[in-house]
CSV table of C-alpha atoms in Angstrom, one decimal:
chain,number,residue,atom,x,y,z
A,1,MET,CA,-134.1,-71.7,-88.0
A,2,MET,CA,-136.0,-72.7,-84.7
A,3,PHE,CA,-135.6,-69.1,-83.6
A,4,ASP,CA,-134.6,-65.6,-84.5
A,5,THR,CA,-134.1,-64.0,-81.1
A,6,VAL,CA,-132.3,-65.1,-77.9
A,7,VAL,CA,-132.6,-63.7,-74.6
A,8,LYS,CA,-129.6,-64.7,-72.8
A,9,ASN,CA,-128.3,-64.5,-69.0
A,10,ALA,CA,-131.8,-63.9,-67.9
A,11,MET,CA,-133.1,-64.7,-64.4
A,12,ILE,CA,-136.7,-65.6,-64.9
A,13,PRO,CA,-139.4,-66.4,-62.1
A,14,GLN,CA,-140.2,-69.9,-61.2
A,15,GLY,CA,-142.6,-69.8,-58.3
A,16,ASP,CA,-140.7,-67.7,-55.6
A,17,ARG,CA,-137.2,-68.5,-57.1
A,18,LEU,CA,-135.3,-66.6,-59.9
A,19,VAL,CA,-133.6,-69.4,-62.0
A,20,PRO,CA,-131.1,-68.7,-64.7
A,21,ALA,CA,-132.4,-69.2,-68.3
A,22,THR,CA,-132.2,-68.5,-72.1
A,23,ILE,CA,-135.4,-67.7,-73.8
A,24,LEU,CA,-135.9,-68.6,-77.5
A,25,VAL,CA,-138.1,-66.2,-79.7
A,26,LYS,CA,-139.4,-67.0,-83.1
A,27,ASP,CA,-141.9,-64.6,-84.9
A,28,GLY,CA,-142.5,-62.4,-81.8
A,29,LYS,CA,-143.6,-65.3,-79.6
A,30,ILE,CA,-141.8,-67.4,-77.1
A,31,ALA,CA,-140.4,-70.7,-79.0
A,32,GLY,CA,-138.7,-72.3,-76.1
A,33,ILE,CA,-136.9,-71.7,-72.7
A,34,THR,CA,-133.7,-73.6,-71.7
A,35,ASN,CA,-131.1,-73.3,-68.8
A,36,ALA,CA,-128.6,-74.6,-71.2
A,37,GLU,CA,-125.9,-72.0,-72.9
A,38,LEU,CA,-126.3,-72.2,-76.5
A,39,GLU,CA,-123.4,-73.2,-78.9
A,40,ALA,CA,-122.0,-70.1,-80.8
A,41,HIS,CA,-123.2,-71.7,-84.2
A,42,LEU,CA,-126.7,-71.6,-83.1
A,43,LEU,CA,-126.5,-67.8,-82.5
A,44,GLU,CA,-125.2,-66.9,-86.0
A,45,GLY,CA,-127.8,-64.4,-87.6
A,46,VAL,CA,-129.7,-64.5,-84.4
A,47,ASN,CA,-130.7,-61.2,-82.7
A,48,VAL,CA,-129.1,-61.5,-79.3
A,49,ILE,CA,-130.7,-59.7,-76.2
A,50,ASP,CA,-128.2,-59.9,-73.2
A,51,ALA,CA,-130.3,-59.6,-69.9
A,52,GLN,CA,-126.7,-59.6,-68.1
A,53,GLY,CA,-128.0,-61.5,-65.3
A,54,ASN,CA,-131.1,-59.3,-64.4
A,55,MET,CA,-134.5,-60.3,-63.5
A,56,VAL,CA,-136.9,-60.8,-66.6
A,57,LEU,CA,-140.5,-60.6,-65.8
A,58,PRO,CA,-143.3,-61.6,-68.3
A,59,GLY,CA,-144.2,-58.1,-69.7
A,60,CYS,CA,-145.7,-55.8,-67.3
A,61,ILE,CA,-149.2,-54.3,-68.0
A,62,ASP,CA,-150.9,-51.1,-67.2
A,63,SER,CA,-154.6,-51.6,-67.5
A,64,HIS,CA,-155.6,-47.9,-66.6
A,65,THR,CA,-154.3,-45.3,-68.5
A,66,HIS,CA,-155.6,-41.8,-69.9
A,67,PHE,CA,-153.3,-41.2,-73.1
A,68,MET,CA,-155.3,-37.8,-73.9
A,69,ASP,CA,-155.3,-38.6,-77.8
A,70,PRO,CA,-157.1,-37.8,-79.8
A,71,GLY,CA,-158.2,-34.2,-78.7
A,72,PHE,CA,-155.8,-33.4,-75.6
A,73,THR,CA,-152.5,-33.8,-77.2
A,74,HIS,CA,-151.5,-30.3,-75.4
A,75,ARG,CA,-151.2,-32.6,-72.6
A,76,GLU,CA,-149.7,-35.8,-74.2
A,77,THR,CA,-149.8,-37.8,-77.5
A,78,PHE,CA,-150.2,-41.5,-77.7
A,79,LEU,CA,-146.5,-41.6,-78.7
A,80,ASP,CA,-145.6,-39.5,-75.6
A,81,GLY,CA,-147.5,-41.9,-73.5
A,82,CYS,CA,-146.1,-45.2,-75.3
A,83,LYS,CA,-142.5,-43.7,-74.7
A,84,ALA,CA,-143.1,-43.0,-70.9
A,85,ALA,CA,-144.7,-46.5,-70.7
A,86,ALA,CA,-141.8,-48.3,-72.3
A,87,ALA,CA,-139.4,-46.4,-70.2
A,88,GLY,CA,-141.2,-47.6,-67.3
A,89,GLY,CA,-141.2,-51.4,-68.2
A,90,LEU,CA,-144.6,-51.8,-69.7
A,91,THR,CA,-145.2,-53.7,-72.6
A,92,THR,CA,-149.0,-53.4,-73.0
A,93,ILE,CA,-151.3,-50.6,-71.7
A,94,VAL,CA,-155.3,-50.5,-71.8
A,95,ASP,CA,-156.5,-46.9,-72.5
A,96,MET,CA,-159.5,-45.2,-71.1
A,97,PRO,CA,-162.5,-44.1,-73.3
A,98,CYS,CA,-163.2,-40.6,-71.8
A,99,CYS,CA,-160.1,-38.6,-72.4
A,100,SER,CA,-160.4,-38.2,-76.2
A,101,VAL,CA,-162.4,-36.3,-78.7
A,102,PRO,CA,-164.9,-37.6,-79.3
A,103,SER,CA,-165.0,-40.0,-76.4
A,104,VAL,CA,-165.5,-43.6,-77.1
A,105,ARG,CA,-169.1,-44.4,-76.8
A,106,GLY,CA,-169.7,-46.5,-79.7
A,107,VAL,CA,-167.9,-48.2,-82.7
A,108,ALA,CA,-167.4,-45.0,-84.8
A,109,GLU,CA,-165.7,-43.2,-82.0
A,110,LEU,CA,-163.7,-46.4,-81.3
A,111,GLU,CA,-162.4,-46.5,-85.0
A,112,ASN,CA,-161.5,-42.8,-84.7
A,113,LYS,CA,-159.5,-43.2,-81.8
A,114,LEU,CA,-157.8,-46.4,-83.3
A,115,ASN,CA,-157.0,-44.4,-86.5
A,116,ALA,CA,-155.4,-41.7,-84.5
A,117,ILE,CA,-153.2,-43.7,-82.1
A,118,LYS,CA,-152.2,-46.8,-83.9
A,119,PRO,CA,-149.5,-45.1,-86.2
A,120,GLN,CA,-147.9,-43.7,-82.8
A,121,ALA,CA,-148.0,-47.0,-80.7
A,122,ILE,CA,-144.4,-48.3,-80.0
A,123,ILE,CA,-146.0,-51.1,-77.3
A,124,ASP,CA,-149.1,-53.2,-77.5
A,125,PHE,CA,-152.6,-51.7,-76.2
A,126,GLY,CA,-156.0,-52.7,-75.6
A,127,LEU,CA,-159.1,-50.2,-75.4
A,128,TRP,CA,-161.8,-49.7,-72.8
A,129,GLY,CA,-165.1,-49.3,-74.0
A,130,GLY,CA,-167.6,-46.5,-72.7
A,131,VAL,CA,-171.1,-46.2,-71.4
A,132,THR,CA,-172.7,-43.0,-69.7
A,133,GLY,CA,-175.6,-41.7,-68.0
A,134,GLU,CA,-176.5,-40.1,-71.3
A,135,ASP,CA,-176.4,-43.2,-73.1
A,136,VAL,CA,-178.9,-44.8,-70.7
A,137,ARG,CA,-181.2,-41.8,-70.7
A,138,ASN,CA,-181.2,-42.1,-74.5
A,139,GLU,CA,-182.0,-45.8,-74.3
A,140,VAL,CA,-178.6,-46.7,-76.5
A,141,HIS,CA,-176.9,-48.4,-73.8
A,142,TYR,CA,-177.4,-52.0,-74.7
A,143,LYS,CA,-176.7,-51.2,-78.2
A,144,ILE,CA,-173.4,-49.4,-78.0
A,145,VAL,CA,-172.1,-51.8,-75.3
A,146,ARG,CA,-172.7,-54.9,-77.5
A,147,GLU,CA,-171.2,-53.2,-80.4
A,148,GLN,CA,-168.1,-52.2,-78.8
A,149,ALA,CA,-167.8,-55.6,-77.0
A,150,ASP,CA,-167.9,-57.1,-80.7
A,151,ALA,CA,-165.3,-54.6,-82.0
A,152,GLY,CA,-162.8,-55.9,-79.1
A,153,VAL,CA,-163.0,-53.5,-76.0
A,154,LEU,CA,-161.6,-55.2,-72.9
A,155,ALA,CA,-164.0,-53.8,-70.2
A,156,PHE,CA,-166.4,-50.7,-69.8
A,157,LYS,CA,-165.9,-47.6,-67.6
A,158,VAL,CA,-168.5,-45.7,-65.8
A,159,TYR,CA,-168.2,-42.7,-63.7
A,160,MET,CA,-169.8,-42.0,-60.4
A,161,THR,CA,-168.7,-38.5,-60.5
A,162,PRO,CA,-168.1,-36.1,-63.2
A,163,SER,CA,-165.2,-36.8,-65.6
A,164,VAL,CA,-165.1,-34.7,-68.9
A,165,PRO,CA,-168.0,-33.1,-70.3
A,166,SER,CA,-168.1,-35.3,-73.3
A,167,TYR,CA,-168.4,-38.3,-70.8
A,168,PRO,CA,-171.5,-37.8,-68.3
A,169,ARG,CA,-171.4,-39.5,-65.0
A,170,VAL,CA,-174.2,-42.1,-64.3
A,171,THR,CA,-176.9,-41.6,-61.7
A,172,ASP,CA,-177.3,-44.7,-59.1
A,173,PRO,CA,-180.0,-46.1,-61.5
A,174,GLU,CA,-178.3,-45.3,-64.6
A,175,MET,CA,-175.3,-47.3,-63.2
A,176,LEU,CA,-177.5,-50.2,-62.5
A,177,GLU,CA,-178.6,-50.2,-66.2
A,178,SER,CA,-175.3,-50.0,-67.3
A,179,PHE,CA,-174.5,-53.1,-65.1
A,180,LYS,CA,-177.4,-55.1,-66.8
A,181,ALA,CA,-176.2,-54.4,-70.2
A,182,VAL,CA,-172.4,-55.0,-69.6
A,183,ALA,CA,-173.3,-58.2,-67.7
A,184,GLU,CA,-174.8,-59.6,-71.0
A,185,THR,CA,-171.2,-59.4,-72.6
A,186,GLY,CA,-169.3,-61.2,-70.0
A,187,LEU,CA,-166.6,-58.3,-69.7
A,188,PRO,CA,-165.9,-56.3,-66.7
A,189,ILE,CA,-167.5,-53.0,-65.7
A,190,GLY,CA,-165.1,-50.7,-63.9
A,191,ILE,CA,-166.5,-48.0,-61.7
A,192,HIS,CA,-164.8,-44.8,-60.4
A,193,ALA,CA,-166.2,-45.6,-56.7
A,194,GLU,CA,-166.9,-42.0,-55.1
A,195,ASN,CA,-170.3,-41.1,-54.0
A,196,TYR,CA,-171.2,-37.7,-56.1
A,197,ALA,CA,-173.4,-36.1,-53.7
A,198,MET,CA,-171.4,-36.5,-50.7
A,199,CYS,CA,-168.1,-35.3,-52.8
A,200,ASP,CA,-170.0,-32.4,-54.1
A,201,PHE,CA,-171.7,-31.3,-50.8
A,202,TYR,CA,-168.4,-31.2,-48.8
A,203,VAL,CA,-166.4,-29.6,-51.6
A,204,GLN,CA,-168.8,-26.8,-51.7
A,205,LYS,CA,-168.9,-26.5,-47.8
A,206,PHE,CA,-165.1,-26.4,-47.5
A,207,GLN,CA,-165.3,-23.6,-50.1
A,208,LYS,CA,-167.6,-21.6,-48.2
A,209,GLU,CA,-165.5,-22.0,-45.1
A,210,GLY,CA,-162.4,-20.7,-46.8
A,211,ARG,CA,-160.3,-23.9,-46.8
A,212,MET,CA,-157.7,-23.2,-49.4
A,213,ASP,CA,-155.0,-25.6,-48.2
A,214,ALA,CA,-154.3,-28.4,-50.4
A,215,PRO,CA,-155.2,-31.3,-48.0
A,216,ALA,CA,-158.7,-30.0,-47.9
A,217,TRP,CA,-159.2,-31.7,-51.2
A,218,SER,CA,-158.7,-35.0,-49.8
A,219,GLU,CA,-160.8,-34.3,-46.6
A,220,ALA,CA,-163.8,-33.1,-48.6
A,221,ARG,CA,-163.7,-36.2,-50.7
A,222,MET,CA,-163.6,-38.3,-47.6
A,223,PRO,CA,-163.1,-41.8,-47.0
A,224,LEU,CA,-166.8,-42.6,-46.4
A,225,ALA,CA,-167.6,-41.3,-50.0
A,226,GLU,CA,-165.4,-43.9,-51.6
A,227,LYS,CA,-166.8,-46.9,-49.2
A,228,VAL,CA,-170.4,-46.2,-49.7
A,229,ALA,CA,-169.7,-46.1,-53.4
A,230,ILE,CA,-167.7,-49.4,-53.3
A,231,GLN,CA,-170.6,-51.1,-51.2
A,232,LEU,CA,-173.0,-49.8,-53.8
A,233,GLY,CA,-171.2,-51.3,-56.7
A,234,ILE,CA,-171.0,-54.6,-55.0
A,235,SER,CA,-174.9,-54.6,-54.2
A,236,PHE,CA,-175.3,-54.0,-57.9
A,237,ALA,CA,-172.9,-56.7,-58.9
A,238,GLU,CA,-174.8,-59.2,-56.6
A,239,ALA,CA,-178.1,-58.0,-58.3
A,240,THR,CA,-177.1,-58.2,-61.9
A,241,GLY,CA,-174.2,-61.0,-62.0
A,242,ALA,CA,-171.8,-58.2,-63.7
A,243,ARG,CA,-168.1,-58.6,-63.3
A,244,LEU,CA,-167.3,-55.6,-61.2
A,245,HIS,CA,-163.9,-54.0,-61.1
A,246,ILE,CA,-163.1,-51.1,-58.6
A,247,VAL,CA,-160.6,-49.0,-60.4
A,248,HIS,CA,-157.8,-46.8,-58.9
A,249,MET,CA,-158.8,-47.8,-55.1
A,250,ALA,CA,-157.5,-45.5,-52.5
A,251,LEU,CA,-159.3,-46.6,-49.5
A,252,GLY,CA,-157.7,-49.3,-47.4
A,253,GLU,CA,-160.9,-50.3,-46.1
A,254,GLY,CA,-162.1,-50.9,-49.8
A,255,ALA,CA,-159.6,-53.9,-50.0
A,256,LYS,CA,-161.7,-55.6,-46.9
A,257,LEU,CA,-165.0,-55.0,-48.7
A,258,VAL,CA,-163.6,-56.4,-51.9
A,259,GLY,CA,-162.2,-59.4,-50.1
A,260,GLU,CA,-165.6,-60.2,-48.2
A,261,ALA,CA,-167.3,-60.0,-51.8
A,262,LYS,CA,-164.9,-62.5,-53.1
A,263,LYS,CA,-165.6,-64.8,-50.1
A,264,LYS,CA,-169.5,-64.8,-51.1
A,265,GLY,CA,-168.7,-65.8,-54.4
A,266,LEU,CA,-169.2,-62.5,-56.1
A,267,ASP,CA,-167.1,-61.6,-59.3
A,268,VAL,CA,-165.6,-58.6,-57.7
A,269,THR,CA,-162.1,-57.4,-58.4
A,270,SER,CA,-159.9,-54.4,-57.4
A,271,GLU,CA,-156.9,-52.5,-58.6
A,272,THR,CA,-154.9,-49.9,-56.8
A,273,CYS,CA,-152.2,-47.7,-57.8
A,274,PRO,CA,-148.5,-47.0,-56.8
A,275,HIS,CA,-149.1,-43.6,-55.1
A,276,TYR,CA,-151.9,-45.0,-53.0
A,277,LEU,CA,-149.2,-47.2,-51.5
A,278,VAL,CA,-146.6,-44.8,-50.6
A,279,LEU,CA,-148.0,-41.2,-50.3
A,280,ASP,CA,-149.9,-39.5,-47.0
A,281,TYR,CA,-152.1,-37.1,-48.3
A,282,LYS,CA,-151.3,-34.4,-45.8
A,283,GLU,CA,-147.6,-34.7,-46.3
A,284,ALA,CA,-147.8,-35.2,-50.3
A,285,MET,CA,-150.5,-32.5,-50.7
A,286,SER,CA,-148.7,-30.0,-48.3
A,287,GLU,CA,-145.6,-30.3,-50.2
A,288,TYR,CA,-146.8,-30.8,-53.9
A,289,GLY,CA,-150.2,-29.1,-53.6
A,290,ALA,CA,-152.1,-29.4,-57.0
A,291,PHE,CA,-149.4,-31.7,-58.2
A,292,ALA,CA,-150.7,-34.2,-56.0
A,293,LYS,CA,-154.3,-33.7,-56.6
A,294,ILE,CA,-156.1,-37.0,-58.1
A,295,ALA,CA,-159.5,-38.4,-57.7
A,296,PRO,CA,-160.0,-40.5,-55.6
A,297,PRO,CA,-157.5,-38.3,-53.4
A,298,LEU,CA,-154.6,-39.7,-51.7
A,299,ARG,CA,-155.5,-41.1,-48.1
A,300,SER,CA,-153.5,-42.0,-44.9
A,301,ARG,CA,-150.5,-44.0,-43.8
A,302,GLU,CA,-152.9,-46.3,-42.7
A,303,ASP,CA,-154.7,-46.8,-46.1
A,304,ASN,CA,-151.1,-47.3,-47.7
A,305,GLU,CA,-150.6,-50.2,-45.2
A,306,LEU,CA,-154.1,-51.8,-45.6
A,307,LEU,CA,-153.6,-51.8,-49.7
A,308,TRP,CA,-150.5,-53.5,-49.5
A,309,GLU,CA,-152.1,-56.1,-47.2
A,310,GLY,CA,-154.6,-56.4,-49.9
A,311,LEU,CA,-152.1,-57.0,-52.7
A,312,LYS,CA,-150.4,-59.6,-50.6
A,313,ASN,CA,-153.8,-61.6,-49.7
A,314,GLY,CA,-155.5,-61.0,-52.9
A,315,SER,CA,-158.4,-58.8,-52.2
A,316,VAL,CA,-156.3,-56.1,-54.5
A,317,ASP,CA,-156.0,-58.1,-57.6
A,318,PHE,CA,-153.4,-55.9,-59.4
A,319,ILE,CA,-151.5,-52.6,-60.1
A,320,ALA,CA,-152.5,-50.0,-62.5
A,321,THR,CA,-151.6,-46.3,-62.7
A,322,ASP,CA,-154.7,-44.2,-63.8
A,323,HIS,CA,-151.9,-42.3,-65.6
A,324,ALA,CA,-153.6,-38.8,-66.4
A,325,PRO,CA,-151.0,-36.0,-67.2
A,326,TYR,CA,-152.2,-32.4,-67.3
A,327,GLU,CA,-150.6,-29.1,-68.9
A,328,ILE,CA,-148.8,-27.4,-66.1
A,329,PRO,CA,-149.3,-23.6,-67.1
A,330,THR,CA,-152.9,-24.0,-67.8
A,331,GLU,CA,-154.3,-26.9,-66.0
A,332,LYS,CA,-152.2,-27.2,-62.9
A,333,ALA,CA,-150.6,-24.0,-62.0
A,334,ALA,CA,-152.5,-21.3,-63.9
A,335,GLU,CA,-152.5,-17.9,-62.5
A,336,GLY,CA,-155.4,-17.6,-60.0
A,337,MET,CA,-156.0,-21.2,-59.7
A,338,THR,CA,-156.7,-23.0,-56.6
A,339,ILE,CA,-156.6,-26.4,-55.2
A,340,TRP,CA,-160.4,-26.6,-56.1
A,341,THR,CA,-160.1,-25.6,-59.7
A,342,ALA,CA,-156.8,-27.2,-60.6
A,343,PHE,CA,-157.2,-30.4,-62.8
A,344,PRO,CA,-157.1,-33.7,-61.0
A,345,GLY,CA,-154.5,-36.1,-62.4
A,346,ILE,CA,-151.0,-37.3,-62.3
A,347,PRO,CA,-148.5,-39.2,-64.7
A,348,GLY,CA,-147.6,-42.7,-63.5
A,349,VAL,CA,-146.5,-45.2,-66.2
A,350,GLU,CA,-143.0,-44.4,-65.9
A,351,THR,CA,-142.7,-45.0,-62.3
A,352,MET,CA,-145.2,-48.1,-61.5
A,353,VAL,CA,-143.1,-51.1,-62.1
A,354,PRO,CA,-139.9,-49.9,-60.5
A,355,LEU,CA,-141.9,-48.3,-57.7
A,356,ILE,CA,-143.8,-51.8,-56.9
A,357,VAL,CA,-140.2,-53.6,-57.3
A,358,SER,CA,-138.5,-51.4,-54.9
A,359,GLU,CA,-141.2,-50.8,-52.2
A,360,GLY,CA,-142.9,-54.1,-52.7
A,361,TYR,CA,-140.6,-56.9,-53.5
A,362,ASN,CA,-137.2,-55.6,-52.6
A,363,LYS,CA,-138.6,-54.7,-49.2
A,364,GLY,CA,-140.2,-58.0,-48.7
A,365,ARG,CA,-143.8,-56.8,-48.8
A,366,ILE,CA,-144.8,-59.2,-51.6
A,367,SER,CA,-143.2,-62.4,-53.0
A,368,LEU,CA,-141.7,-63.0,-56.3
A,369,SER,CA,-144.8,-65.1,-57.5
A,370,ARG,CA,-147.0,-62.2,-56.2
A,371,LEU,CA,-145.1,-59.5,-58.0
A,372,VAL,CA,-145.4,-61.6,-61.3
A,373,GLU,CA,-149.3,-61.7,-60.6
A,374,ILE,CA,-149.9,-58.1,-59.7
A,375,LEU,CA,-147.7,-56.6,-62.6
A,376,SER,CA,-148.3,-59.1,-65.4
A,377,ARG,CA,-150.6,-62.2,-64.9
A,378,ASN,CA,-153.8,-61.0,-63.3
A,379,ALA,CA,-154.3,-58.1,-65.4
A,380,ALA,CA,-154.0,-60.2,-68.6
A,381,ILE,CA,-156.4,-62.8,-67.0
A,382,HIS,CA,-158.8,-60.2,-66.1
A,383,TYR,CA,-159.1,-58.4,-69.4
A,384,GLY,CA,-159.1,-61.7,-71.5
A,385,LEU,CA,-155.3,-61.5,-72.8
A,386,TYR,CA,-153.9,-64.2,-71.1
A,387,PRO,CA,-151.7,-66.2,-72.0
A,388,LYS,CA,-150.9,-64.1,-75.1
A,389,LYS,CA,-149.9,-61.6,-72.5
A,390,GLY,CA,-148.8,-61.8,-68.9
A,391,ALA,CA,-147.1,-65.3,-69.3
A,392,MET,CA,-143.8,-66.5,-69.8
A,393,GLU,CA,-145.0,-69.8,-71.7
A,394,ILE,CA,-144.4,-71.3,-75.2
A,395,GLY,CA,-146.5,-69.5,-77.7
A,396,SER,CA,-147.1,-66.3,-75.5
A,397,ASP,CA,-145.9,-63.1,-76.9
A,398,ALA,CA,-142.1,-62.4,-76.3
A,399,ASP,CA,-143.0,-59.3,-74.0
A,400,PHE,CA,-140.3,-59.1,-71.3
A,401,THR,CA,-139.6,-56.4,-68.6
A,402,ILE,CA,-135.8,-56.7,-67.7
A,403,ILE,CA,-135.2,-55.1,-64.2
A,404,ASP,CA,-131.8,-54.3,-62.4
A,405,LEU,CA,-132.8,-55.3,-58.8
A,406,ASN,CA,-129.9,-53.7,-57.2
A,407,LYS,CA,-129.7,-50.3,-59.1
A,408,GLU,CA,-130.5,-47.4,-56.8
A,409,TRP,CA,-131.7,-44.3,-58.3
A,410,VAL,CA,-134.0,-41.1,-57.6
A,411,ILE,CA,-137.2,-40.2,-59.5
A,412,ASP,CA,-136.6,-37.1,-61.3
A,413,GLN,CA,-139.5,-35.5,-62.9
A,414,GLU,CA,-137.6,-33.6,-65.4
A,415,LYS,CA,-136.3,-36.6,-66.8
A,416,GLN,CA,-139.5,-38.2,-67.4
A,417,TYR,CA,-140.4,-39.0,-71.2
A,418,SER,CA,-144.2,-37.9,-70.3
A,419,LYS,CA,-144.9,-34.4,-71.6
A,420,ALA,CA,-146.1,-33.6,-68.0
A,421,LYS,CA,-143.0,-32.9,-66.0
A,422,TYR,CA,-144.5,-33.4,-62.6
A,423,THR,CA,-145.1,-36.1,-59.9
A,424,PRO,CA,-145.7,-36.3,-56.4
A,425,LEU,CA,-143.1,-39.1,-56.2
A,426,HIS,CA,-140.4,-36.8,-57.3
A,427,GLY,CA,-137.1,-37.3,-55.1
A,428,MET,CA,-138.2,-40.5,-54.0
A,429,LYS,CA,-135.4,-43.2,-53.7
A,430,LEU,CA,-135.9,-46.6,-55.4
A,431,LYS,CA,-133.9,-49.9,-55.7
A,432,GLY,CA,-134.7,-51.7,-58.7
A,433,LYS,CA,-134.8,-50.1,-62.2
A,434,VAL,CA,-136.1,-51.1,-65.6
A,435,VAL,CA,-133.0,-51.5,-68.2
A,436,LYS,CA,-134.9,-53.0,-71.2
A,437,THR,CA,-138.4,-53.4,-72.2
A,438,VAL,CA,-139.3,-55.9,-74.9
A,439,VAL,CA,-142.2,-56.1,-77.0
A,440,ARG,CA,-142.8,-59.4,-79.0
A,441,GLY,CA,-139.0,-59.9,-79.2
A,442,LYS,CA,-138.0,-56.3,-80.0
A,443,VAL,CA,-136.2,-53.8,-77.8
A,444,VAL,CA,-138.3,-50.7,-77.5
A,445,TYR,CA,-136.5,-49.4,-74.5
A,446,ASP,CA,-132.9,-49.5,-73.5
A,447,GLU,CA,-131.5,-47.7,-70.5
A,448,ALA,CA,-128.3,-46.7,-72.3
A,449,GLN,CA,-129.8,-45.8,-75.5
A,450,GLY,CA,-133.4,-44.7,-74.6
A,451,ILE,CA,-136.5,-45.3,-76.6
A,452,VAL,CA,-135.4,-47.5,-79.9
A,453,GLY,CA,-139.1,-48.7,-80.7
A,454,GLU,CA,-140.6,-47.5,-83.8
A,455,PRO,CA,-144.0,-45.7,-83.9
A,456,GLY,CA,-146.5,-48.2,-85.4
A,457,TYR,CA,-145.0,-51.2,-84.1
A,458,GLY,CA,-147.6,-51.6,-81.2
A,459,GLU,CA,-150.5,-53.5,-82.0
A,460,PHE,CA,-154.1,-53.4,-80.9
A,461,VAL,CA,-154.9,-56.4,-78.6
A,462,LYS,CA,-158.4,-57.8,-78.4
A,463,ARG,CA,-159.6,-60.5,-75.6
A,464,GLN,CA,-158.8,-64.0,-76.0
A,465,THR,CA,-161.5,-66.5,-75.2
A,466,ILE,CA,-161.5,-67.5,-71.6
A,467,SER,CA,-164.4,-69.0,-69.7
A,468,LYS,CA,-165.8,-67.8,-66.1
A,469,LEU,CA,-164.5,-71.3,-65.0
A,470,ASP,CA,-161.2,-71.0,-66.3
A,471,ARG,CA,-160.9,-67.4,-64.6
A,472,LYS,CA,-162.0,-69.0,-61.4
A,473,ILE,CA,-159.3,-71.7,-61.6
A,474,ILE,CA,-156.4,-69.3,-62.5
A,475,PHE,CA,-157.4,-66.7,-59.8
């Protein structure tokens, strides 16, 4: 038999058009795409997935998650995170190195994490590697970066501001040293771009002044603190030749800075998150308080629009979530907890794809071809997974996100699969909903049945070989 699974009645992207197609799958990979209706005898014994005339995208990717496992499973297990991601149309996630015990800063820690999460995975996943200020001070950063790269991590993360105690922030010279080490591997280095001294000074100043209102969090961690951090990162990339990636960029002006760096020929990329595209900090934080507290913080309506423009013109390369759930009774709303002491982070994997479809594509802010790029293709290219992931080509993994473009619905935090039943997007009306998520030819989420994927089915994905020249041509 030439194929074992068929996705019929699909509408697939072809440039900026949706065209009818039948997708043929063999052994978890795309074996063919046709616009002809298959004869009945060809479907005997074949698993048929009926897309029912809905849009079928190459499997969507979230390359920035904190699934909290192992070590923080009171917040979320890897299985919880995978369920939420699958329900949100994600077929692959890339998990961060910091929110696990021990944090991933070497091969032993990487293997420890893999042993804990692989049996739980129902979708495919990659991993970020770690390097911290402590590693630089101990002069082991070159060693641990190289060994993690050899083990298959897709990128490296550094924090300019404090993260968890087991993952120390970098000072400016320590960040420069980290850039040098990562540059030798050819992998991206992602920075949390906020100037620590500025954030720390104004947070303390606002507290002394008695500011206890929720928007004070955003105002203390001001836009200028993010701007100068992005500028420093770009300068370091220029000096070292490192592939700089600005993660979870909240600042609209940041898109302009990244765009200017690209025009200079620097290998600088950026991502933003759905919440930075649709929420105003004063409105959201006044309504939701600590449940809208994140870092970098929410910004203004002007920033929302500048980031949409960045997505449209390419200075923002793709969408990610910074999914970071916390336990409500102990970490978000404990007795005596204030906006300054509540933990910063929100869930996001379940709402990323439908929000971008609704507020981006369905409202005409981005084209169909750009939708595919920012949800699937560009992250796959950036992290070395293309064309295994992020493509609808012969030989690519049969990962599909099936979306009913016309379905109207309302985000309800209580109905989320994530263990964290909160989101500042609660009550938002959307048009466009994920109805099926398919990973390597198998349905893992069905709107009518819920989660149908089996723990352990998800695979650890490593980077494919792709040259810098290839990346330039593709981008």
